[in-house]
C-alpha cells in the first residue's frame, strides 16, 4: 500500500514543470480503509522499471490507459462496459484514488489497475512503447491564467511520449471544456509525428459512448459552455521521419 503522501520525485523530475499541484483534500476513513484493504488487489506500486501488464492482469488483451482519472467515474464506467480490454488508471490525488478503490471493490472489477503517481514518470519508465490500444485524458487542469499555460499537461514533449506508447492503429482521446485549451491541443497534436486527427484538421467529435457525461459537464452545458472531444489515431511514420 502506498503512503498517502506526495509521490516521490528524483532531482531531474523535480526540475520539470509539473501539470498538477498536490492538494490534500478531504480523506475520509472509508478512503483510508480502501488503501489499506484494496490497494494490494487493484493498486500498482511505481518502481520505475518496465512492467509486464499481461502478467499483472493474468491475460493478454488490448489495454486502455486513462491519465488523471479524478474520482474514477469514467474509468469504472468504461471497464464495466468493455470487459474484453484491461484498463489502467493514473491519478496523483489520494482522495480520488481512494474513492475509486472502494468502487472497484463494490463492482468486483477484474480488469482495472491503478497507479497513484506522476503520469509522466509512469509513461516514461513503466509502459512500453506501442503497448496501449487507447489513451484517454479527460478534462485536464486548464491552468486558465496565461502565465500558467506552461503547466498544461498537453505539450509537445508529452504528446510525443503519448504517440510512442500507442499501438499501431491506437487511439488518443482528449476532452476539455476550455476552448483555448482545445486550440492548444490541436496546435500540439497536429504537429506531433505519428498522430492524425480522426475528425479532420482542427476537428472534434460528439461525446463518444465510452465517455460518460459528468454532472459538471451537464451543468456547464446548461449554462451554454462548450465541450470539445478530440480523437486522434496513431499512424505509421514513413522511413526517415
XYZ file of C-alpha atoms in Angstrom:
241
model
C 0.000 0.000 0.000
C 1.431 3.428 -0.885
C 1.763 6.042 1.823
C -0.873 8.725 1.423
C 1.656 11.464 0.816
C 3.083 13.253 -2.190
C 4.716 10.938 -4.757
C 8.498 10.908 -4.651
C 10.429 12.588 -7.480
C 14.104 12.470 -8.286
C 16.144 15.603 -8.965
C 15.540 15.534 -12.717
C 11.772 15.229 -12.319
C 11.636 17.932 -9.663
C 13.060 20.399 -12.214
C 10.317 19.544 -14.701
C 7.305 21.857 -14.620
C 4.507 19.633 -13.382
C 0.924 19.811 -14.590
C -0.512 19.302 -11.112
C -0.288 20.704 -7.604
C -0.975 18.183 -4.880
C -3.858 19.137 -2.629
C -4.562 17.131 0.470
C -8.330 17.413 0.163
C -10.711 15.532 2.420
C -9.501 12.000 3.008
C -12.288 10.004 4.620
C -11.882 6.943 6.870
C -13.522 4.859 4.116
C -10.937 6.026 1.601
C -8.118 5.266 4.033
C -9.518 1.759 4.516
C -9.646 1.408 0.746
C -5.891 1.960 0.557
C -5.306 -0.489 3.382
C -7.585 -3.233 2.074
C -7.998 -2.784 -1.687
C -4.618 -1.468 -2.822
C -2.966 -4.922 -2.842
C -5.626 -6.069 -5.311
C -6.056 -3.018 -7.535
C -3.008 -0.839 -6.944
C 0.258 -0.736 -8.874
C 3.292 0.405 -6.912
C 5.563 2.546 -9.068
C 9.047 1.060 -9.426
C 10.483 2.937 -12.401
C 11.027 -0.320 -14.306
C 9.335 -1.575 -17.456
C 6.278 -3.571 -16.410
C 4.682 -6.744 -17.764
C 0.975 -5.881 -17.697
C -0.062 -9.203 -19.212
C 1.401 -10.884 -16.144
C -0.202 -8.302 -13.856
C -3.709 -8.841 -15.269
C -3.229 -12.531 -15.972
C -4.196 -12.300 -19.636
C -3.077 -10.789 -22.937
C -5.684 -8.351 -24.276
C -5.633 -4.738 -25.552
C -5.088 -2.115 -22.864
C -6.605 1.314 -22.227
C -4.879 3.982 -20.130
C -6.697 6.911 -18.512
C -4.474 9.725 -17.252
C -5.796 11.870 -14.404
C -8.935 9.853 -13.668
C -10.148 12.112 -10.852
C -12.716 10.175 -8.823
C -12.621 7.316 -11.323
C -16.163 7.655 -12.668
C -15.191 7.349 -16.346
C -12.651 4.604 -15.682
C -15.164 2.442 -13.815
C -17.844 3.140 -16.444
C -15.569 2.062 -19.279
C -14.211 -1.017 -17.524
C -17.710 -2.351 -16.856
C -18.855 -1.789 -20.443
C -15.653 -3.008 -22.058
C -14.641 -6.159 -20.157
C -12.679 -7.525 -23.121
C -9.948 -4.916 -22.579
C -7.866 -4.136 -19.492
C -7.895 -0.638 -18.012
C -5.026 1.190 -16.310
C -5.590 4.471 -14.466
C -3.141 7.090 -13.241
C -4.018 9.751 -10.657
C -1.934 11.660 -8.106
C -4.670 12.823 -5.722
C -5.272 10.331 -2.919
C -8.984 11.027 -2.187
C -9.963 10.280 -5.777
C -7.887 7.103 -5.819
C -9.477 6.003 -2.549
C -12.955 6.614 -3.896
C -12.241 4.555 -7.000
C -10.725 1.725 -4.963
C -13.974 1.463 -2.989
C -15.990 1.443 -6.210
C -13.784 -1.279 -7.711
C -14.330 -3.454 -4.643
C -18.110 -2.952 -4.875
C -18.071 -3.802 -8.589
C -15.689 -6.751 -8.119
C -13.751 -5.377 -11.081
C -11.144 -7.683 -12.527
C -9.888 -5.600 -15.443
C -8.715 -2.428 -13.668
C -5.422 -1.499 -12.019
C -4.390 1.968 -10.833
C -1.294 3.997 -10.096
C -1.052 6.832 -7.621
C 1.892 8.560 -9.224
C 3.021 11.142 -11.767
C 1.799 10.112 -15.225
C 4.940 11.424 -16.928
C 7.112 9.070 -14.902
C 4.790 6.084 -15.299
C 4.553 6.625 -19.057
C 8.252 7.147 -19.467
C 9.535 4.313 -17.302
C 6.928 1.577 -16.824
C 4.850 1.472 -20.032
C 6.498 0.009 -23.093
C 6.364 1.691 -26.493
C 3.469 0.538 -28.678
C 1.706 -1.102 -25.719
C -1.570 0.810 -25.459
C -4.687 0.360 -27.550
C -6.038 3.679 -26.301
C -5.041 6.639 -24.135
C -7.674 8.890 -22.566
C -7.219 12.290 -20.937
C -10.488 13.833 -19.779
C -10.696 17.448 -18.605
C -7.075 18.003 -17.591
C -6.450 21.086 -15.475
C -6.766 24.016 -17.942
C -4.461 26.293 -15.965
C -6.571 29.078 -17.415
C -4.325 32.001 -16.475
C -1.934 32.724 -19.321
C 1.121 32.736 -17.073
C 0.231 29.182 -16.030
C -0.222 27.741 -19.526
C 3.270 26.257 -19.270
C 1.843 23.851 -16.683
C -0.686 22.336 -19.073
C -0.304 18.592 -19.487
C -0.682 18.598 -23.263
C 2.623 19.952 -24.526
C 4.959 18.833 -27.339
C 7.155 16.629 -25.158
C 4.269 14.809 -23.533
C 2.405 14.452 -26.843
C 5.441 12.756 -28.391
C 5.529 10.370 -25.424
C 1.834 9.565 -25.893
C 2.332 8.834 -29.578
C 5.166 6.400 -28.785
C 3.071 4.420 -26.337
C 0.162 3.814 -28.728
C -0.027 0.519 -30.566
C -0.369 0.594 -34.365
C -3.866 1.873 -35.092
C -4.273 3.001 -31.475
C -6.362 5.963 -30.411
C -5.837 9.089 -28.287
C -8.990 10.688 -26.847
C -8.969 14.032 -25.039
C -11.806 16.147 -23.697
C -11.808 19.731 -22.419
C -14.380 22.395 -21.653
C -11.930 25.259 -22.259
C -11.855 26.374 -25.888
C -8.395 27.900 -25.711
C -7.056 24.621 -24.310
C -8.713 22.771 -27.196
C -6.940 25.180 -29.540
C -3.624 24.426 -27.848
C -4.308 20.681 -28.047
C -4.891 20.987 -31.795
C -1.707 23.011 -32.215
C 0.370 20.484 -30.297
C -1.164 17.226 -31.509
C -1.391 18.228 -35.178
C 2.353 18.871 -35.074
C 3.149 15.540 -33.367
C 4.539 12.870 -35.727
C 2.560 9.653 -35.515
C -0.820 11.271 -34.709
C -3.678 12.243 -37.043
C -6.982 13.913 -36.149
C -9.760 11.443 -36.957
C -12.252 14.314 -37.350
C -10.020 16.190 -39.785
C -7.903 19.290 -39.332
C -8.870 21.049 -36.076
C -11.943 18.872 -35.843
C -13.705 17.390 -32.853
C -16.333 14.685 -32.374
C -19.562 14.331 -30.374
C -19.076 12.796 -26.944
C -18.428 9.079 -27.606
C -20.487 6.419 -25.859
C -17.479 5.238 -23.884
C -17.125 8.598 -22.067
C -19.908 9.262 -19.528
C -21.210 12.800 -19.211
C -20.309 14.248 -15.826
C -22.532 16.290 -13.548
C -20.295 19.331 -14.005
C -20.363 18.885 -17.773
C -24.172 18.777 -17.777
C -24.363 21.891 -15.631
C -21.871 23.688 -17.852
C -23.788 22.840 -20.996
C -26.963 24.201 -19.401
C -25.064 27.448 -18.941
C -24.006 27.431 -22.586
C -20.459 26.161 -22.104
C -18.897 24.022 -24.806
C -17.102 20.685 -24.582
C -14.546 19.527 -27.121
C -13.783 15.818 -27.623
C -10.622 15.379 -29.682
C -9.927 11.984 -31.210
C -6.554 11.154 -32.748
C -5.356 7.957 -34.353
C -1.861 6.500 -34.367
C -0.420 6.498 -37.866
C 2.691 4.763 -39.140
C 5.635 7.059 -39.812
C 7.397 6.934 -43.142
C 11.010 5.795 -43.183
C 13.241 8.696 -42.239
C 10.550 10.620 -40.316
